[in-house]
CSV table of C-alpha atoms in Angstrom, one decimal:
chain,number,residue,atom,x,y,z
A,5,MET,CA,0.0,0.0,0.0
A,6,LEU,CA,2.8,2.5,0.9
A,7,LYS,CA,4.6,1.8,-2.4
A,8,ILE,CA,1.5,2.6,-4.6
A,9,PHE,CA,2.2,6.4,-5.0
A,10,PRO,CA,5.8,6.2,-6.1
A,11,VAL,CA,5.0,3.3,-8.4
A,12,LEU,CA,2.2,5.3,-10.0
A,13,ALA,CA,4.5,8.3,-10.4
A,14,ILE,CA,7.1,6.1,-12.2
A,15,LEU,CA,4.5,4.5,-14.4
A,16,ALA,CA,3.2,8.0,-15.3
A,17,GLY,CA,6.6,8.9,-16.6
A,18,HIS,CA,7.3,11.7,-14.2
A,19,THR,CA,11.0,12.5,-13.7
A,20,SER,CA,12.4,12.6,-10.2
A,21,GLY,CA,12.9,16.1,-8.9
A,22,VAL,CA,13.4,15.1,-5.2
A,23,VAL,CA,16.9,14.8,-3.9
A,24,VAL,CA,17.4,12.8,-0.6
A,25,THR,CA,20.7,13.2,1.2
A,26,ILE,CA,22.1,11.1,4.1
A,27,PRO,CA,25.4,12.5,5.4
A,28,GLU,CA,26.4,9.4,7.4
A,29,LYS,CA,26.7,6.1,5.7
A,30,ILE,CA,27.4,4.1,8.9
A,31,VAL,CA,26.1,4.8,12.4
A,32,ASN,CA,27.4,2.9,15.4
A,33,VAL,CA,25.4,2.9,18.7
A,34,THR,CA,25.7,1.0,21.9
A,35,THR,CA,23.0,-1.3,23.3
A,36,GLY,CA,20.3,0.7,25.0
A,37,GLY,CA,21.3,3.9,23.4
A,38,ASN,CA,19.6,6.2,20.9
A,39,ALA,CA,20.4,6.2,17.2
A,40,THR,CA,19.8,9.4,15.2
A,41,LEU,CA,19.5,8.8,11.5
A,42,LEU,CA,20.0,12.0,9.5
A,43,CYS,CA,18.1,12.5,6.3
A,44,THR,CA,17.3,15.7,4.4
A,45,TYR,CA,15.5,16.3,1.1
A,46,SER,CA,15.0,19.0,-1.5
A,47,SER,CA,13.0,19.4,-4.7
A,48,SER,CA,13.2,21.5,-7.8
A,49,ALA,CA,9.5,21.9,-7.8
A,50,PRO,CA,6.8,22.1,-5.1
A,51,LEU,CA,6.2,18.8,-3.5
A,52,GLY,CA,2.6,19.3,-2.7
A,53,ASN,CA,1.2,16.3,-0.7
A,54,PHE,CA,4.5,14.4,-0.3
A,55,PHE,CA,5.2,11.3,1.7
A,56,ILE,CA,8.2,10.2,3.9
A,57,GLN,CA,8.9,6.6,4.6
A,58,TRP,CA,11.6,4.8,6.6
A,59,SER,CA,12.2,1.1,5.9
A,60,PHE,CA,14.4,-1.4,7.9
A,61,TYR,CA,16.2,-4.4,6.4
A,62,SER,CA,17.1,-6.8,9.2
A,63,ALA,CA,20.5,-8.4,8.7
A,64,LYS,CA,19.4,-11.2,11.0
A,65,GLU,CA,16.0,-12.0,9.4
A,66,SER,CA,16.8,-10.9,5.8
A,67,GLN,CA,13.4,-9.1,5.6
A,68,LEU,CA,12.3,-5.6,4.8
A,69,HIS,CA,10.0,-3.8,7.3
A,70,THR,CA,8.3,-0.4,7.1
A,71,ILE,CA,9.0,1.2,10.5
A,72,TYR,CA,7.9,4.8,9.9
A,73,TYR,CA,5.5,6.7,7.6
A,74,TYR,CA,4.6,10.4,7.4
A,75,SER,CA,1.8,11.9,5.3
A,76,GLY,CA,-0.4,15.0,5.6
A,77,GLY,CA,1.0,16.1,9.0
A,78,HIS,CA,0.5,12.7,10.6
A,79,SER,CA,3.2,10.1,11.5
A,80,TYR,CA,3.0,6.4,12.2
A,81,SER,CA,5.5,3.9,13.6
A,82,TYR,CA,5.2,0.1,13.2
A,83,GLY,CA,6.2,-3.3,14.6
A,84,ALA,CA,9.1,-3.4,17.1
A,85,PHE,CA,9.8,0.3,16.5
A,86,LYS,CA,6.3,1.5,17.6
A,87,ASN,CA,6.5,4.3,20.1
A,88,ARG,CA,10.3,4.3,19.8
A,89,ILE,CA,10.7,6.8,16.9
A,90,THR,CA,10.8,10.5,17.1
A,91,ALA,CA,10.8,12.4,13.8
A,92,SER,CA,11.8,15.9,12.8
A,93,THR,CA,9.0,18.2,11.8
A,94,SER,CA,11.0,20.9,10.0
A,95,PRO,CA,10.6,21.3,6.2
A,96,GLY,CA,13.3,19.5,4.3
A,97,ASN,CA,14.2,17.3,7.2
A,98,ALA,CA,13.2,13.7,7.3
A,99,SER,CA,15.6,12.6,10.2
A,100,ILE,CA,14.4,10.2,12.9
A,101,THR,CA,15.7,9.2,16.3
A,102,ILE,CA,15.2,5.6,17.5
A,103,SER,CA,15.4,5.0,21.2
A,104,ASN,CA,16.6,1.9,23.2
A,105,MET,CA,18.5,0.3,20.4
A,106,GLN,CA,19.0,-3.5,20.6
A,107,PRO,CA,21.4,-5.9,18.8
A,108,SER,CA,18.4,-7.1,16.7
A,109,ASP,CA,18.1,-3.5,15.4
A,110,THR,CA,21.3,-3.9,13.5
A,111,GLY,CA,20.8,-3.6,9.7
A,112,SER,CA,20.1,-1.1,6.8
A,113,TYR,CA,17.7,1.8,7.1
A,114,THR,CA,16.3,3.5,4.1
A,115,CYS,CA,14.9,7.0,3.9
A,116,GLU,CA,12.5,7.6,1.0
A,117,VAL,CA,10.7,10.8,0.0
A,118,PHE,CA,8.2,10.9,-2.9
A,119,SER,CA,5.3,13.0,-4.2
A,120,PRO,CA,2.5,11.7,-6.4
A,121,GLN,CA,1.9,15.1,-7.9
A,122,GLY,CA,3.9,17.1,-10.4
A,123,ASP,CA,7.3,16.2,-11.5
A,124,SER,CA,8.9,15.6,-8.1
A,125,GLY,CA,9.0,11.8,-8.3
A,126,GLN,CA,10.9,10.0,-5.5
A,127,SER,CA,14.3,9.6,-4.1
A,128,GLN,CA,15.8,7.3,-1.4
A,129,LYS,CA,19.1,6.7,0.4
A,130,SER,CA,20.3,4.2,3.0
A,131,VAL,CA,22.4,4.1,6.1
A,132,ILE,CA,23.8,1.1,8.0
A,133,VAL,CA,23.3,1.0,11.7
A,134,ASN,CA,25.4,-1.2,14.0
A,135,VAL,CA,24.3,-1.8,17.6
A,136,LEU,CA,27.4,-2.7,19.6
A,137,ASP,CA,27.9,-4.2,23.1
A,138,PRO,CA,29.2,-1.5,25.4
A,139,ASN,CA,32.0,-3.7,26.8
A,140,SER,CA,35.2,-1.8,27.6
A,141,GLY,CA,38.7,-2.8,28.4
A,142,ILE,CA,40.2,-1.4,31.6
A,143,LEU,CA,43.8,-1.7,32.8
A,144,TYR,CA,44.3,-1.5,36.5
A,145,ILE,CA,47.7,-0.8,37.9
A,146,GLY,CA,48.0,-1.0,41.7
A,147,ASN,CA,50.8,0.3,43.9
A,148,LEU,CA,52.2,2.4,41.1
A,149,THR,CA,56.0,2.9,41.0
A,150,THR,CA,58.4,4.5,38.6
A,151,PHE,CA,58.8,1.1,36.9
A,152,GLU,CA,55.2,1.3,35.6
A,153,THR,CA,55.5,4.9,34.3
A,154,GLY,CA,55.8,5.5,30.6
A,155,TYR,CA,53.8,5.6,27.4
A,156,TYR,CA,50.7,3.4,27.0
A,157,ARG,CA,48.7,2.7,23.9
A,158,CYS,CA,45.3,1.0,23.8
A,159,ILE,CA,44.0,-0.7,20.6
A,160,ALA,CA,40.4,-1.8,20.3
A,161,SER,CA,39.1,-3.5,17.2
A,162,ASN,CA,36.0,-5.4,15.9
A,163,LEU,CA,34.3,-6.2,12.6
A,164,LEU,CA,33.6,-2.5,12.0
A,165,GLY,CA,37.2,-1.4,12.4
A,166,ASN,CA,39.6,-0.4,15.1
A,167,SER,CA,40.3,2.5,17.4
A,168,THR,CA,43.3,3.5,19.5
A,169,CYS,CA,44.0,5.7,22.4
A,170,GLU,CA,47.3,6.9,23.9
A,171,LEU,CA,48.3,8.3,27.3
A,172,ASP,CA,51.5,9.2,29.2
A,173,LEU,CA,51.5,7.7,32.7
A,174,THR,CA,53.6,9.3,35.4
A,175,ALA,CA,53.9,8.5,39.1
A,176,LYS,CA,53.9,11.3,41.7
A,177,HIS,CA,54.9,10.7,45.3
A,178,SER,CA,54.5,13.2,48.1
A,179,ASP,CA,57.2,13.9,50.7
A,180,GLY,CA,54.8,13.0,53.4
A,181,ALA,CA,54.2,9.6,52.0
A,182,ILE,CA,58.0,9.0,51.7
A,183,VAL,CA,58.6,10.1,55.3
A,184,ALA,CA,55.8,7.9,56.6
A,185,GLY,CA,57.1,4.9,54.6
A,186,ALA,CA,60.6,5.4,56.0
A,187,LEU,CA,59.3,5.7,59.5
A,188,ILE,CA,57.2,2.6,59.3
A,189,GLY,CA,60.2,0.7,57.8
A,190,ALA,CA,62.5,1.8,60.7
A,191,ILE,CA,60.0,0.8,63.3
A,192,LEU,CA,59.6,-2.7,61.8
A,193,ALA,CA,63.3,-3.1,61.5
A,194,ALA,CA,63.8,-2.2,65.2
A,195,ALA,CA,61.1,-4.6,66.2
A,196,ILE,CA,62.6,-7.4,64.3
A,197,ILE,CA,66.1,-6.8,65.8
A,198,CYS,CA,64.5,-6.8,69.4
A,199,ILE,CA,62.8,-10.1,68.7
A,200,ILE,CA,66.1,-11.6,67.4
A,201,ILE,CA,68.0,-10.5,70.5
A,202,TRP,CA,65.3,-11.8,72.8
A,203,VAL,CA,65.3,-15.2,71.1
A,204,LEU,CA,69.1,-15.5,71.3
A,205,THR,CA,69.2,-14.5,75.0
A,206,ARG,CA,66.5,-17.0,75.8
A,207,LYS,CA,68.5,-19.8,74.0
A,208,ALA,CA,71.7,-18.8,75.9
A,209,LYS,CA,69.9,-19.1,79.3
A,210,ASN,CA,68.5,-22.4,78.4
A,211,ARG,CA,72.0,-23.7,77.5
A,212,LYS,CA,73.5,-22.5,80.9
A,213,SER,CA,70.8,-23.9,83.2
A,214,PRO,CA,71.8,-27.6,82.8
A,215,ASN,CA,75.5,-26.8,83.6
A,216,ASN,CA,74.5,-24.8,86.7
A,217,GLU,CA,72.5,-27.8,87.9
A,218,MET,CA,75.4,-30.2,87.5
A,219,GLN,CA,77.7,-27.9,89.3
A,220,GLU,CA,75.3,-27.6,92.3
A,221,MET,CA,74.9,-31.3,92.4
A,222,VAL,CA,78.7,-31.9,92.4
A,223,GLN,CA,79.2,-29.3,95.1
A,224,LYS,CA,76.6,-30.8,97.4
A,225,GLN,CA,78.2,-34.3,96.9
A,226,SER,CA,81.6,-33.0,97.8
A,227,ASN,CA,80.3,-31.3,101.0
A,228,ALA,CA,78.6,-34.5,102.1
A,229,ASP,CA,81.8,-36.5,101.6
A,230,TYR,CA,84.1,-34.2,103.6
A,231,VAL,CA,82.1,-33.4,106.7
A,232,GLN,CA,84.5,-32.8,109.6
A,233,VAL,CA,84.6,-35.7,112.1
A,234,PRO,CA,84.8,-34.5,115.7
A,235,SER,CA,88.0,-35.3,117.6
A,236,GLU,CA,88.3,-37.1,120.9
A,237,GLU,CA,89.1,-33.9,122.7
A,238,ASN,CA,85.8,-32.4,121.6
A,239,ILE,CA,83.8,-35.3,122.9
A,240,PRO,CA,82.4,-34.4,126.4
A,241,PRO,CA,83.4,-36.9,129.1
A,242,THR,CA,80.7,-39.2,130.3
A,243,THR,CA,80.4,-39.8,134.1
A,244,VAL,CA,79.8,-43.2,135.3
A,245,PRO,CA,78.2,-43.4,138.7
A,246,SER,CA,80.4,-45.0,141.4
A,247,SER,CA,79.5,-48.0,143.3
A,248,ASN,CA,79.5,-46.1,146.5
A,249,ALA,CA,77.1,-43.6,145.1
A,250,THR,CA,73.7,-43.8,146.5
A,251,ASN,CA,70.6,-44.4,144.5
A,252,GLU,CA,69.6,-41.4,142.5
A,253,TYR,CA,66.1,-41.6,143.7
A,254,PRO,CA,65.7,-41.3,147.5
A,255,SER,CA,64.2,-44.2,149.3
A,256,ILE,CA,60.8,-44.1,151.0
A,257,ASP,CA,62.5,-43.8,154.3
A,258,GLU,CA,64.5,-40.8,153.2
A,259,THR,CA,61.5,-39.0,151.8
A,260,THR,CA,59.5,-39.6,154.9
A,261,ALA,CA,62.3,-38.9,157.4
A,262,PRO,CA,61.9,-35.7,159.3
A,263,ALA,CA,64.0,-32.8,158.5
A,264,THR,CA,66.8,-32.9,161.1
A,265,PRO,CA,70.2,-31.3,161.1
A,266,GLU,CA,71.9,-34.6,160.5
A,267,ASN,CA,69.7,-35.4,157.6
A,268,ASP,CA,70.5,-32.0,156.1
A,269,GLU,CA,74.2,-32.6,156.4
A,270,LYS,CA,73.9,-36.0,154.9
A,271,GLN,CA,72.0,-34.7,151.8
A,272,GLU,CA,74.6,-31.9,151.3
A,273,ALA,CA,77.3,-34.5,151.4
A,274,GLU,CA,75.6,-36.6,148.8
A,275,LYS,CA,75.2,-33.6,146.5
A,276,GLU,CA,78.8,-32.8,146.7
A,277,GLU,CA,79.8,-36.4,145.8
A,278,ARG,CA,77.4,-36.3,142.8
A,279,ALA,CA,79.0,-33.0,141.7
């Protein structure tokens, strides 16, 4: 139905006075992004009641679909592109913007302008749209030193071509960071030295303790062997009671005898003999 008017114009023998121009032959867009397809037209004669049509040829399905149509101030979108197309309304501009592009939208888009009246005829041009996955390559360099500084070049390529980017990487270190690093290093070195000294001292003490125990045992044994034996002169004399000595314990008669001067003298004499 949409091709009726241009076909009738061609059959009528009208020459084409409409010129359609598409400045970009290839448009690349990332998934989820918007694709703006530029298209302008001009005519050597008044167009009158003209028509604008955009068609999409799916590279995946190998089919041609009409996605947009404009006539008499009214526009229509079709299929998977319904409510996704925003068209320009200025004279001579047939550009459209398609939102939320998906990989299935990759293919060829054709802009066509025609008029069934006069000698304007029709004209069309196409643009190729590629919907790309927005993957990116990122190089992370941690703990940057002067060894990693230098000139870097990034090269990205796909079926559509390649692209490069270049940068000069330099490392800047503040004086505060250098001082802090040196201080931390000195503290760690001192701690390691103290630990080594403590370990060596502990080992030395453990080696000396068995020798000290052996020396103490030998000294105690020698002291036990050479204990001084007392001489005969140092032994106190033991007194043996004489046969004439009276019994140490007084008899019953003596304990019961009355205290008389004679008995007192006798007891004193016995004490002197005992002494």
